[in-house]
Coordinates of C-alpha atoms and ligand atoms in Angstrom, one line a residue:
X268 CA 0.0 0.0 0.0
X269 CA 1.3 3.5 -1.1
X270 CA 0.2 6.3 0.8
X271 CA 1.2 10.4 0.7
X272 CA 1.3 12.2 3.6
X273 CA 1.2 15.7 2.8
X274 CA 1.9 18.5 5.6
X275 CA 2.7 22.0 6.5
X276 CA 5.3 20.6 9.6
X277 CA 7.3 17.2 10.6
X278 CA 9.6 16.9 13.6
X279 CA 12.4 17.8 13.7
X280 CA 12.7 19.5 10.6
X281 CA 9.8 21.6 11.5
X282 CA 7.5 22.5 14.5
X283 CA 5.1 24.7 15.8
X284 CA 2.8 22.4 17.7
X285 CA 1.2 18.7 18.1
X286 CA 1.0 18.1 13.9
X287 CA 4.5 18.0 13.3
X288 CA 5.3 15.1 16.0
X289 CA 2.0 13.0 14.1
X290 CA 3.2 13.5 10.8
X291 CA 6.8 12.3 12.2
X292 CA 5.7 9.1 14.3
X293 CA 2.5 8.0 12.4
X294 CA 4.5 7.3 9.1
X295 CA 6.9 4.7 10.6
X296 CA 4.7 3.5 12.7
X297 CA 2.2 2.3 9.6
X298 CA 5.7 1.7 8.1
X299 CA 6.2 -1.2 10.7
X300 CA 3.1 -2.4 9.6
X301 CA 4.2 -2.9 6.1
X302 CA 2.7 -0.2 4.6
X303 CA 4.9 2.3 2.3
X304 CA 4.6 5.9 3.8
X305 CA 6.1 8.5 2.2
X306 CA 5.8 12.4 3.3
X307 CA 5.8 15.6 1.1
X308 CA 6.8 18.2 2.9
X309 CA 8.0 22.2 2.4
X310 CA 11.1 23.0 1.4
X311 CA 12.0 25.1 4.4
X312 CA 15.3 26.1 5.4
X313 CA 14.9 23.6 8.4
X314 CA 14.5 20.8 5.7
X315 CA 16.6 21.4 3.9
X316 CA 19.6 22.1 6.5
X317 CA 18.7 19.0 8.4
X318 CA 18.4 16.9 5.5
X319 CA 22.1 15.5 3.5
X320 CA 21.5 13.9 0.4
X321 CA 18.8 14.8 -1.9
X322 CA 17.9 13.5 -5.4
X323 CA 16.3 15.5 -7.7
X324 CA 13.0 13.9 -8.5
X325 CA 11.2 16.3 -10.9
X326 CA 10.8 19.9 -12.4
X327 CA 7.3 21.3 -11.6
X328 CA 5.6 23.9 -13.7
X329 CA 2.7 26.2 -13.2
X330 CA 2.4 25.8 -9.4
X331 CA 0.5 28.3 -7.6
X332 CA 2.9 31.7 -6.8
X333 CA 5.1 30.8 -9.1
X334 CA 5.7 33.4 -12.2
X335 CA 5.2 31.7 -15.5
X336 CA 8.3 30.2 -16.9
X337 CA 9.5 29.2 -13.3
X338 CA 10.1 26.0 -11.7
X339 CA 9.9 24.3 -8.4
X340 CA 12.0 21.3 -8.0
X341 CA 10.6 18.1 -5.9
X342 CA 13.2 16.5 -4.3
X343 CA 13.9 13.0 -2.6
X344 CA 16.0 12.5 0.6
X345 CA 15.6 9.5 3.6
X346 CA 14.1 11.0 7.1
X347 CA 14.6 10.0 10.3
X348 CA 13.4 6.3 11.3
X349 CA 14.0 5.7 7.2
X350 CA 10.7 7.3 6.2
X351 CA 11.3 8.7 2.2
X352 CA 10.7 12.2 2.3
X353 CA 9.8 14.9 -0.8
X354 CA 10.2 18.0 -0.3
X355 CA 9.1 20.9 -2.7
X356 CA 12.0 23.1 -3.1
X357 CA 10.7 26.4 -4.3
X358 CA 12.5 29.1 -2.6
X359 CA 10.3 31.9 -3.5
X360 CA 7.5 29.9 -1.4
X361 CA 9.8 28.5 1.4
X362 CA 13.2 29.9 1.8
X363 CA 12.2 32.2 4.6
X364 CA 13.8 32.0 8.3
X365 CA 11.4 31.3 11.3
X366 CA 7.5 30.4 11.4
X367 CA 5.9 28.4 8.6
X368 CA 3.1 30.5 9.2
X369 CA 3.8 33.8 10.2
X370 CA 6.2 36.6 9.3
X371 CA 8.7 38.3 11.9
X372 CA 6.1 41.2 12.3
X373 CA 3.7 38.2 13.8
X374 CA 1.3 38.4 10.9
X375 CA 0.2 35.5 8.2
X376 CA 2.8 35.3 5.1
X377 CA 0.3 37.2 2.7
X378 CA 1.2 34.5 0.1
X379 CA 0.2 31.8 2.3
X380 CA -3.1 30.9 0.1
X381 CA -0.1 30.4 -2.6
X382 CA 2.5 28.7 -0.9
X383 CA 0.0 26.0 0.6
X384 CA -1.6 25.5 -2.7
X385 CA 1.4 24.9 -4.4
X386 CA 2.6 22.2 -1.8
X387 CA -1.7 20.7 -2.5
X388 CA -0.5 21.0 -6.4
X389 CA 2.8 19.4 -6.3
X390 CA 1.0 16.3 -4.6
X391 CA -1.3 16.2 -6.8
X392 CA 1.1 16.4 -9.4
X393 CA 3.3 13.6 -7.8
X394 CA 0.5 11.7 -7.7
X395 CA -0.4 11.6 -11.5
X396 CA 2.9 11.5 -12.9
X397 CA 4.8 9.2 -10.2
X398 CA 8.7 10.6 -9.0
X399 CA 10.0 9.0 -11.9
X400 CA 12.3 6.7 -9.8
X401 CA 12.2 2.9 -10.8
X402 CA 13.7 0.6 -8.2
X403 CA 13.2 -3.1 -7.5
X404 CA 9.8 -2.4 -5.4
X405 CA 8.1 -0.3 -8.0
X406 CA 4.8 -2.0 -9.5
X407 CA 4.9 -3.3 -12.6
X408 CA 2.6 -1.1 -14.5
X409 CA 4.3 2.2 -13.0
X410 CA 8.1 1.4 -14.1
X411 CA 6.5 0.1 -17.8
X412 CA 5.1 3.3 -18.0
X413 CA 8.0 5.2 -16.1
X414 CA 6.1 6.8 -13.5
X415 CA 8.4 4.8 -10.9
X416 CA 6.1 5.3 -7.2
X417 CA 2.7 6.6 -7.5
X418 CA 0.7 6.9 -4.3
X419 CA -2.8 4.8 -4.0
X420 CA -3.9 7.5 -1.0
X421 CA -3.8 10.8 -0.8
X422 CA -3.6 11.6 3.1
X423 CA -3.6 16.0 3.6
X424 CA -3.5 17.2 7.0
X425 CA -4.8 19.9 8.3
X426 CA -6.2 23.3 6.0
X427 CA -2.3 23.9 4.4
X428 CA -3.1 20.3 2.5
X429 CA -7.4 20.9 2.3
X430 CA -7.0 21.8 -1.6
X431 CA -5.5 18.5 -2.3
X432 CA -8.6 16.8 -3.4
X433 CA -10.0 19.4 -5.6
X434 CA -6.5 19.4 -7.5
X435 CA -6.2 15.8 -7.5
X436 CA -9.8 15.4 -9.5
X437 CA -9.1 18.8 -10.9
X438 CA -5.7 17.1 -12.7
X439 CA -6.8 13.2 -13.1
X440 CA -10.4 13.6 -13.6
X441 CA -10.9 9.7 -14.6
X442 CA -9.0 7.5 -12.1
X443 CA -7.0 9.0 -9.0
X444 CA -5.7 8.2 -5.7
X445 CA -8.2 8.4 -3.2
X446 CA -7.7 10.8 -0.6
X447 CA -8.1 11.0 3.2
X448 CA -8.0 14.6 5.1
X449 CA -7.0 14.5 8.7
X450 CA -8.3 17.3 10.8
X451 CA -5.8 18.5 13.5
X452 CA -7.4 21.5 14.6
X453 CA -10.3 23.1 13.4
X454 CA -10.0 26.3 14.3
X455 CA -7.4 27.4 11.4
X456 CA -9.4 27.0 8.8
X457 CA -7.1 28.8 5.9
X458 CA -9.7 31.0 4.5
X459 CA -8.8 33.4 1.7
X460 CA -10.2 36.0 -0.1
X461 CA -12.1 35.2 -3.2
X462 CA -9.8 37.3 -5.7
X463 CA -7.3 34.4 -5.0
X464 CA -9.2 31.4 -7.2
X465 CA -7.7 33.1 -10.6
X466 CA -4.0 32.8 -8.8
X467 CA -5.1 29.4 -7.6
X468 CA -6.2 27.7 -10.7
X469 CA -9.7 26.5 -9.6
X470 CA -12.7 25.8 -11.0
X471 CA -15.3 29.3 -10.1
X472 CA -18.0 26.8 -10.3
X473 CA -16.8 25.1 -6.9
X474 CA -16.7 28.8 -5.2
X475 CA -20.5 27.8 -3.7
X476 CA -21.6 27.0 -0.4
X477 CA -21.7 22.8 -1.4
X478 CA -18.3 23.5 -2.7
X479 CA -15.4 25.2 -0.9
X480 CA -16.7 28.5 -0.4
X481 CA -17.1 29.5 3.4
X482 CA -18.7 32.9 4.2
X483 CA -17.4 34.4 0.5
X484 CA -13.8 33.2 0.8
X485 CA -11.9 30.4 -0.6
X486 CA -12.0 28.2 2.4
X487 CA -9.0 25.2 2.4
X488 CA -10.3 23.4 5.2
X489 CA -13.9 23.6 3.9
X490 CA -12.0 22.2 0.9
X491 CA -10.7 19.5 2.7
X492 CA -14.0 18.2 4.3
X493 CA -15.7 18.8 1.3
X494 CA -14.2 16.4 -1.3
X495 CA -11.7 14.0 -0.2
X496 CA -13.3 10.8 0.3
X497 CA -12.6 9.9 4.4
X498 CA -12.2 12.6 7.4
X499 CA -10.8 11.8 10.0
X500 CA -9.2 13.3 13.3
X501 CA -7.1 13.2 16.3
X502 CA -9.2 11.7 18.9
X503 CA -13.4 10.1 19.4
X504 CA -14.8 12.6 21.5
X505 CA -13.6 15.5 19.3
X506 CA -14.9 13.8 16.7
X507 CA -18.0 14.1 17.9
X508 CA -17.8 17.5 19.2
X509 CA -17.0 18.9 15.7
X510 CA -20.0 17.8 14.6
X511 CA -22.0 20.3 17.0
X512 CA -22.4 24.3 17.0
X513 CA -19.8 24.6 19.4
X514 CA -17.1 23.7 18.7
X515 CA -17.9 23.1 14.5
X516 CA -16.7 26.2 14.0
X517 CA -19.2 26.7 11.4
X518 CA -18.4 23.6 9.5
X519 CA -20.4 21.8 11.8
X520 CA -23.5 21.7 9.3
X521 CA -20.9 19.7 6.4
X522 CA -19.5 17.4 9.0
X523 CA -22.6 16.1 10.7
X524 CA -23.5 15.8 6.6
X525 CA -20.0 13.8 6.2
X526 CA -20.5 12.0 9.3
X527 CA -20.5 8.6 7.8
X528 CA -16.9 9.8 6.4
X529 CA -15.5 10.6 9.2
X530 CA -13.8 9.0 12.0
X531 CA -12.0 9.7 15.5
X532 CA -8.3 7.8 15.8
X533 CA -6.3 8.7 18.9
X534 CA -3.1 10.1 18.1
X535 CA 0.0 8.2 20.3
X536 CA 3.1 9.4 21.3
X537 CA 6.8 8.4 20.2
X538 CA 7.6 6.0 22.8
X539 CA 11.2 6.3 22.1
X540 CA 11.5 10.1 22.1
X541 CA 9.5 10.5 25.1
X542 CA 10.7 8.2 27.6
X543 CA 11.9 8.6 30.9
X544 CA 14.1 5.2 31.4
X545 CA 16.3 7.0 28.0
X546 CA 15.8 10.5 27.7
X547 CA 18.9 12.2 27.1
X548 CA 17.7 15.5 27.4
X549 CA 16.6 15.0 31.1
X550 CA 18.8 15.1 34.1
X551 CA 18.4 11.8 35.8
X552 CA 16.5 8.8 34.1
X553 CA 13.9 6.8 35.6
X554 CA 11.3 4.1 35.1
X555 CA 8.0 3.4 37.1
X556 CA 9.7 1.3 39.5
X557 CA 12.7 3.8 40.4
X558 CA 10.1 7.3 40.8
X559 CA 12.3 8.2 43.2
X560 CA 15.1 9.6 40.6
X561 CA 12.4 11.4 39.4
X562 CA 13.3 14.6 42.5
X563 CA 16.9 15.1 40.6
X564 CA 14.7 16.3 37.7
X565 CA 12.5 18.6 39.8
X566 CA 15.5 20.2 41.5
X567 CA 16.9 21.1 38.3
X568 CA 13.7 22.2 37.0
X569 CA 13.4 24.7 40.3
X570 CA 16.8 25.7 39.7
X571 CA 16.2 26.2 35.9
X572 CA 13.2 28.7 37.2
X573 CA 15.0 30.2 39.6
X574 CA 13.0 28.7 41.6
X575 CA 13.4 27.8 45.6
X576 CA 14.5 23.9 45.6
X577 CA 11.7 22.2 47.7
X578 CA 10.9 18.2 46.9
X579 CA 8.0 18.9 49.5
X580 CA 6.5 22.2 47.3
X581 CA 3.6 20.5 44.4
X582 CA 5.2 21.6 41.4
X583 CA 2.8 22.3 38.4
X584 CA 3.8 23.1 35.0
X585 CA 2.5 24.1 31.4
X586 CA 3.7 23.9 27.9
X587 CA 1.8 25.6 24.9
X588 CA 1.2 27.6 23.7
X589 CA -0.6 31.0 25.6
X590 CA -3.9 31.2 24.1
X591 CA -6.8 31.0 24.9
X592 CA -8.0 27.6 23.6
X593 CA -5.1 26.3 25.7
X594 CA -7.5 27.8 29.0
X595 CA -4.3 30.2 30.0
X596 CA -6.7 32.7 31.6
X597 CA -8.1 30.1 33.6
X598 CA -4.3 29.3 35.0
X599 CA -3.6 32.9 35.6
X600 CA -7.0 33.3 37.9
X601 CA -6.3 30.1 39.4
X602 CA -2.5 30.6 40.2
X603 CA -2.6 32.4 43.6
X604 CA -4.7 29.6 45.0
X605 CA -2.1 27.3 44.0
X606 CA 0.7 29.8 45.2
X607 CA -1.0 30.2 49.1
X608 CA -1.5 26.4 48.5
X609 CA 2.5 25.8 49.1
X610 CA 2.5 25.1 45.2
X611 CA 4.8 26.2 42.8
X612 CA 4.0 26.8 39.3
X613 CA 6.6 26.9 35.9
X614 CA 5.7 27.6 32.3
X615 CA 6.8 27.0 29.0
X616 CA 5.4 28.7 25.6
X617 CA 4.6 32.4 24.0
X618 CA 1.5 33.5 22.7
X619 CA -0.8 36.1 23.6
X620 CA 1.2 39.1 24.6
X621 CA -2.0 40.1 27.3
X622 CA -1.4 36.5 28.9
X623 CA 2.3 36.6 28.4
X624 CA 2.3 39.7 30.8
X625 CA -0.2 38.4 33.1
X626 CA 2.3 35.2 33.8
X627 CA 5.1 37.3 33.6
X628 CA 4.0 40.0 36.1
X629 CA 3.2 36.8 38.5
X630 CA 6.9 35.8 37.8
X631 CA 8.1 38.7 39.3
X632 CA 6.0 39.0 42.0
X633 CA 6.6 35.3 43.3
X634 CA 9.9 34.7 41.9
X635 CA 10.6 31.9 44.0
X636 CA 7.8 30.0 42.9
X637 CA 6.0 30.7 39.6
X638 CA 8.7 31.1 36.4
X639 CA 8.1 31.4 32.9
X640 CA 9.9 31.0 30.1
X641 CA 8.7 32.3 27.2
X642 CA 10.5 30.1 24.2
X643 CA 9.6 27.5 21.9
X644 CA 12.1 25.0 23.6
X645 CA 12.1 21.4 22.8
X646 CA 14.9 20.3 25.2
X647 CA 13.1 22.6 28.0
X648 CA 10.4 20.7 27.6
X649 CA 11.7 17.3 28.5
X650 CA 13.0 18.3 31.3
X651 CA 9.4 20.0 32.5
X652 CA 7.5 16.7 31.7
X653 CA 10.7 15.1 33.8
X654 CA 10.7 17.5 36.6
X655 CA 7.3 18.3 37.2
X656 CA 4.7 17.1 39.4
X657 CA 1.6 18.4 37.2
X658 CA 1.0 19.4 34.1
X659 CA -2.0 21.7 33.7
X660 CA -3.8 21.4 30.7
X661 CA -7.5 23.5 31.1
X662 CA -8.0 23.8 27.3
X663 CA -11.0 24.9 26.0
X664 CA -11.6 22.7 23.3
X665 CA -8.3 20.3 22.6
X666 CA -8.2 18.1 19.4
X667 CA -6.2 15.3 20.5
X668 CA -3.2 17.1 22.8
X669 CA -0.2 15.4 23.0
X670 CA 1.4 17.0 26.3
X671 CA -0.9 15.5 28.6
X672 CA 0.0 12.0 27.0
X673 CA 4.2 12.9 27.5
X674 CA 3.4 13.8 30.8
X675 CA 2.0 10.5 31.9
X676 CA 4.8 9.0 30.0
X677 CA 6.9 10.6 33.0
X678 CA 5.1 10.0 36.3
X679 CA 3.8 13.6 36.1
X680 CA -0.1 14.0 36.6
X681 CA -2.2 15.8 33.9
X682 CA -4.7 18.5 35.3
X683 CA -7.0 18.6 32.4
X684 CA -10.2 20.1 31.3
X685 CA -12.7 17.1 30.0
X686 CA -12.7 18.2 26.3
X687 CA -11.3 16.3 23.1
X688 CA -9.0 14.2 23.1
X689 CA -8.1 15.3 26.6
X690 CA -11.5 13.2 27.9
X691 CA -10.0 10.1 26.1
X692 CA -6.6 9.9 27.6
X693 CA -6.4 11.1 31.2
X694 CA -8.9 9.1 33.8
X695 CA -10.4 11.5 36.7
X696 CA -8.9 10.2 40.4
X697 CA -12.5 9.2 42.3
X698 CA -12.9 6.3 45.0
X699 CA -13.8 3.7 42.2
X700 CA -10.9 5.0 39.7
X701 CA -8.1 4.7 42.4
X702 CA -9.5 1.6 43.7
X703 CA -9.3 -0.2 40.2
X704 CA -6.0 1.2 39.6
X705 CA -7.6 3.0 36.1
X706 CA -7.0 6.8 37.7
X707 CA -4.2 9.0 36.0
X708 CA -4.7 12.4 36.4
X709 CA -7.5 15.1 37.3
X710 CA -10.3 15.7 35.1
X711 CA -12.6 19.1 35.5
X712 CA -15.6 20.2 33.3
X713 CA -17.2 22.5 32.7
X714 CA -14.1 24.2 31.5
X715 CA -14.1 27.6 34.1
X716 CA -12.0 28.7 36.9
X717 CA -14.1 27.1 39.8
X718 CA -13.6 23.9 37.9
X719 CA -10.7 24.0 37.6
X720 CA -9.9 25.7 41.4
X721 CA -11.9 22.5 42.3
X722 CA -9.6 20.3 40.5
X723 CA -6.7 21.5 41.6
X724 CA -7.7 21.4 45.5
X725 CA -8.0 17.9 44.7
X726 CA -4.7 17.7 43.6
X727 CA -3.3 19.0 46.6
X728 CA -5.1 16.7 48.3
X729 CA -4.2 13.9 47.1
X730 CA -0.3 15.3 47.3
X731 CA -0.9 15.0 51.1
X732 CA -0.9 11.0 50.4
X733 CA 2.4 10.3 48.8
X734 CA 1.6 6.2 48.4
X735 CA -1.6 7.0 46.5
X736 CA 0.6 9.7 44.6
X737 CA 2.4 7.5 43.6
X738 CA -0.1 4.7 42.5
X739 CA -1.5 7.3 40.1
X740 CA 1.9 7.9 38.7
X741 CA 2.6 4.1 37.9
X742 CA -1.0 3.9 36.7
X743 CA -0.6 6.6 34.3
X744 CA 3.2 5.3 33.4
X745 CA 1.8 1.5 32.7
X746 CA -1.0 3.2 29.9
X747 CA -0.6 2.1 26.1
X748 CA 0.3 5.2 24.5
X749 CA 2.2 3.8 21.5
X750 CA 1.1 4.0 18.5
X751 CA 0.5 0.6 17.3
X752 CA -3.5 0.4 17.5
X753 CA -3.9 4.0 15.7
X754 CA -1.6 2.8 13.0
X755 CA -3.8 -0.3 12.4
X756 CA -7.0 2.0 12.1
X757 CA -5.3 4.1 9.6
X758 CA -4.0 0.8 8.0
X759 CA -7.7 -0.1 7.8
X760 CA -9.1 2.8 6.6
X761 CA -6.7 2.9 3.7
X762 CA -7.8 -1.0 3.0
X763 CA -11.3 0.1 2.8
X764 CA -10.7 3.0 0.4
X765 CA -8.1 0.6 -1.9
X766 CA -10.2 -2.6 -1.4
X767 CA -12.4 -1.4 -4.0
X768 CA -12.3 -1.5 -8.1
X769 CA -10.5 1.7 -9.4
X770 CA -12.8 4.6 -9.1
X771 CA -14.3 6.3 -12.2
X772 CA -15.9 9.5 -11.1
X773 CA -16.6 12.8 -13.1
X774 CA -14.2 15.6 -13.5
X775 CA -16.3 17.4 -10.7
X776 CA -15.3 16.3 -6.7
X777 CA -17.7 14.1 -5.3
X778 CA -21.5 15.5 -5.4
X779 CA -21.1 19.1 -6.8
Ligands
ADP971 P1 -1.0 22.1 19.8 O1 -0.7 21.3 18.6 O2 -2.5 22.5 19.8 O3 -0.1 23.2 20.1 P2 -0.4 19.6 21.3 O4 -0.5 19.3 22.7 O5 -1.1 18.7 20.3 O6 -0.9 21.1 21.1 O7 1.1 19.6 20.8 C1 2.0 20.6 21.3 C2 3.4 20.1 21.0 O8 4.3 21.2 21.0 C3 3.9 19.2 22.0 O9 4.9 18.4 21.4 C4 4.6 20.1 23.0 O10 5.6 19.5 23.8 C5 5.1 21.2 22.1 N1 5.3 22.5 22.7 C6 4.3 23.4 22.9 N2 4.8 24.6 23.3 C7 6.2 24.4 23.4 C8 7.3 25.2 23.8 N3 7.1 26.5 24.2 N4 8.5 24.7 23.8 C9 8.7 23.4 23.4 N5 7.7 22.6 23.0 C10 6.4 23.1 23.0

C-alpha cells in the first residue's frame, strides 16, 4: 500500500505544535506495519539544513505563486526512522527563516493561500505523474510506463493540505488516488479572499456553499472536508464534538453531513523520544519502579526557574502555547490559589502578549515559585515533563493534545479540562478510579475557573498521600500510549478506500 502524507510541519525539521510530531511518528509506525509511507513536505530552510542527500525527482511547472516560466523542483531525501521524504523546493514559497506561518512582524505570510496551494498541487502532481524513480519495489505497470512510485492515497492534513482533493480530481479527472483529510485543529481554517481562485487555478464553479466556499472566501479546510473521500481526526470525542455548534466552528452543518466519512483515531506518542528510562535531554533517568530519581529532575527544574528547591512544594507546569484555547486565563485566575497552597508553578510557551504579561507580572511578583519562560524549547520541555509534578492542561476545546499524554509518560499527573482528546486519555482520580487502579490524572468540566480551582484542591489533596501519589503515577506510566492500534486503524481505513475496483468519477469532486 502507497500512501502520501502531505503536511505543513514534521519533527524535527519543523515544529510549531502537536501536527508535526504525528506527521513524524504515524508514518513509521504504519511503516512497521508494512505499509509504504512516504511524506511531502516544504522545502523550508529547516528541511533542507537537516536533510544530506537529496535527489532530484522532478521539475514542476505552473504551481500556484510561481511566475510563469518558473520552476519548483521536488526532491527526494531519507528521514529520520527511514521514512522517504519529498520536499518541494521552491524558494520563492519556502526559503524564509522562522514560522511556517507567520512573518517576523507576527502576521500570516500574505502568500500563504499560494504557498500552501502549491505544496496541494505538487502532490497532486506527484500523484499523476509518479517521482519517476524505478527501483526493484516499484509496481509493474508504474516502471512500464516510467512513472516509478505513484501513491494509491492521498492523506492532507490539516487546512495547508485541504485543496488537495479538488487538484487531485481537478488534474486526473478519470481515475486518482483516493484521498483521506485528517483534521488536527479546526479552528485554522485557511480562509482566503475570493480574488485568489484566478492565482489558484480553480474551477469558479466550486466557489458555492456545497463547494469550498465559506462565508465568500476560498475556504481550504472547507475544501478538505468537502471532497476528499474519508475525514478523519485526532481523537473520538472530538470527533463528535465537531460535529455540533460549538465547537464546529461553522463547519459543523458539512460534518454532521460527512458523518458517515468521518472517523476519530487517537493520536499516540513516540515512545522512544518521550521516555523517561532514555531520555537524554533530562537530568536523571527513571522508570515506574525507580520514581524516586524522578526529585533530581525537579530540583533542576526549580533551579532552571529560579525557583526555591523544595521536593515537598507541588510543582505544576504548562507547555503551549498561551492562548486562549489552551485555557491560559483560567491558570492565571487560578495561580494564587495554587501559590497560598505551598504550590509552585513553571511555564513554558509564548502566545498572547496580554497572557504573556499576566504570567510574567506573576513571575516577578513570586519569583521563588512561579517562572516562565517564554521560548519555543524542545529540550526545555523534556526536562518539565521530567521534573514536574503536574501538568496543567485547562484547554477549551483540545483536538487530541499530545502533552498530557508525554506527561504520563513521565510519572507527572495531567490536570485537564474534560474536552477532546483530553477526555480520552487522562482518567479522573474518584474512590472507584483509584480503587481499580484505572485513575491517571485530574479531570474538571465544565471548562471555568471554579472547575478548575476544584480540580486543583484535589490535587493537593491527594499530594498530602504520597503512596496513593504514587499509584496514580505508575497507573498513568503502565498506559498504552504507542502507536501501534492507531496505526492499524489508519491501515484499515486505507484498506477500505483501496479494497475497492479503481474509481471512475466525473471531473467534478464528489456531489457538486
Ligand atoms: P497544539 O498542537 O495544539 O499546540 P499539542 O499538545 O497537540 O498542542 O502539541 C503541542 C506540541 O508542541 C507538544 O509536542 C509540546 O511539547 C510542544 N510545545 C508546545 N509549546 C512548546 C514550547 N514552548 N516549547 C517546546 N515545546 C512546546
Amino acid at each position: 500500500m502507497r500512501v502520501l502524507f502531505v503536511a505543513s510541519e514534521c519533527y524535527p525539521y519543523v515544529k510549531t505544535g502537536g501536527l508535526a510530531d504525528v506527521v513524524a511518528a504515524l508514518p513509521p509506525a504504519l511503516r512497521r506495519l508494512g505499509l509504504d509511507v512516504r511524506t511531502l513536505l516544504p522545502g523550508f530552510p529547516g528541511v533542507l539544513d537537516r536533510l544530506e542527500q537529496f535527489r532530484r525527482v522532478r521539475l514542476l511547472r505552473d504551481l500556484p505563486g510561481l511566475a510563469s516560466g518558473q520552476t519548483a523542483r521536488l526532491l527526494s531525501a531519507c528521514g529520520t526512522d527511514g521514512v522517504p521524504l519529498y520536499i518541494l523546493d521552491a524558494p520563492s514559497l519556502f526559503a524564509r527563516e522562522g514560522n511556517p506561518y507567520l512573518g517576523p512582524d507576527g502576521r500570516d505570510w500574505p502568500d500563504n493561500a499560494l504557498r500552501y496551494a502549491a505544496l496541494a498541487r505538487a502532490a497532486a502532481l506527484l500523484a499523476r505523474d509518479g517521482d519517476g524513480l524505478i527501483t526493484g519495489r516499484t509496481s509493474a505497470a508504474t516502471a512500464a510506463d516510467g512513472r516509478g512510485w505513484v501513491p494509491q492515497i492521498l492523506h492532507g492534513h490539516d487546512w495547508q493540505a485541504g485543496l488537495l482533493p479538488v487538484y487531485a480530481a481537478s488534474l486526473m479527472p478519470e481515475v486518482r488516488p483516493a484521498s483521506v483529510f485528517t483534521i488536527h485543529n479546526l479552528a485554522f481554517q485557511g480562509l482566503f479572499p475570493p480574488e485568489m481562485l484566478g492565482p489558484l487555478g480553480l474551477d469558479p464553479a466550486l466557489m458555492v456553499p456545497d463547494g469550498f466556499e465559506f462565508y465568500g472566501k476560498v475556504g481550504f479546510m472547507k475544501a478538505g472536508l468537502r471532497f476528499a473521500d474519508r475525514l478523519t481526526t485526532v481523537s473520538p470525542t472530538y470527533a463528535a464534538e465537531i460535529r455540533g455548534p460549538e465547537l464546529g466552528f461553522g463547519l459543523d452543518g458539512l460534518l454532521r453531513q460527512r458523518a458517515d466519512r468521518l472517523t476519530g483515531i487517537l493520536n499516540g506518542v513516540d515512545l522512544e523520544q518521550w521516555n523517561p528510562a532514555t531520555d537524554s535531554l533530562i537530568t536523571a533517568r527513571y522508570d515506574a519502579g525507580t520514581l524516586d530519581d524522578k526529585a533530581s529532575n525537579k530540583l533542576a527544574l526549580q533551579q532552571r526557574f529560579g525557583l526555591r528547591p523544595d521536593a515537598a512544594a507541588p510543582l505544576f507546569a504548562v507547555v503551549s502555547r498561551l492562548t486562549e484555547q489552551k485555557g491560559i486565563d483560567l491558570i492565571v485566575q487560578c495561580l494564587p490559589s495554587i501559590l497560598t497552597g505551598g504550590g509552585q508553578l513553571v511555564v513554558l510557551g509564548t502566545g498572547d502578549p496580554t497572557l504573556e504579561a499576566a504570567l510574567a507580572g506573576a513571575a516577578g511578583q513570586s519569583p521563588d515559585c512561579c517562572g516562565l519562560v517564554r521560548a519555543y524549547d524542545e529540550e526545555l520541555s523534556h526536562l518539565i515533563q521530567a521534573g514536574a509534578d503536574l501538568l496543567l492542561v485547562p484547554s477549551r476545546f483540545e483536538p487530541c493534545g499530545l502533552t498530557q499524554m508525554y506527561a504520563l509518560r513521565y510519572g507527572t499527573l495531567p490536570l485537564v479540562s474534560q474536552v477532546g482528546g483530553l477526555a480520552d486519555t487522562v482518567t479522573d482520580v474518584t474512590e472507584a478510579s483509584l480503587a481499580d487502579n484505572s485513575a491517571t490524572g485530574f479531570v474538571f468540566s465544565p471548562v471555568g475557573a471554579q472547575p478548575l480551582q476544584f480540580a486543583i484542591d484535589q490535587a493537593l489533596a491527594l499530594w498530602r498521600r504520597p503512596a496513593l501519589w504514587r499509584q496514580v503515577q505508575r497507573n498513568g506510566m503502565g498506559c498504552d500510549l504507542g502507536w501501534a492500534g492507531s496505526a492499524a486503524r489508519y491501515a484499515a481505513l486505507y484498506q477500505e478506500l483501496t479494497g475497492r475496483p479503481p474509481r471512475r468519477r466525473p471531473s467534478r469532486p464528489e456531489g457538486s
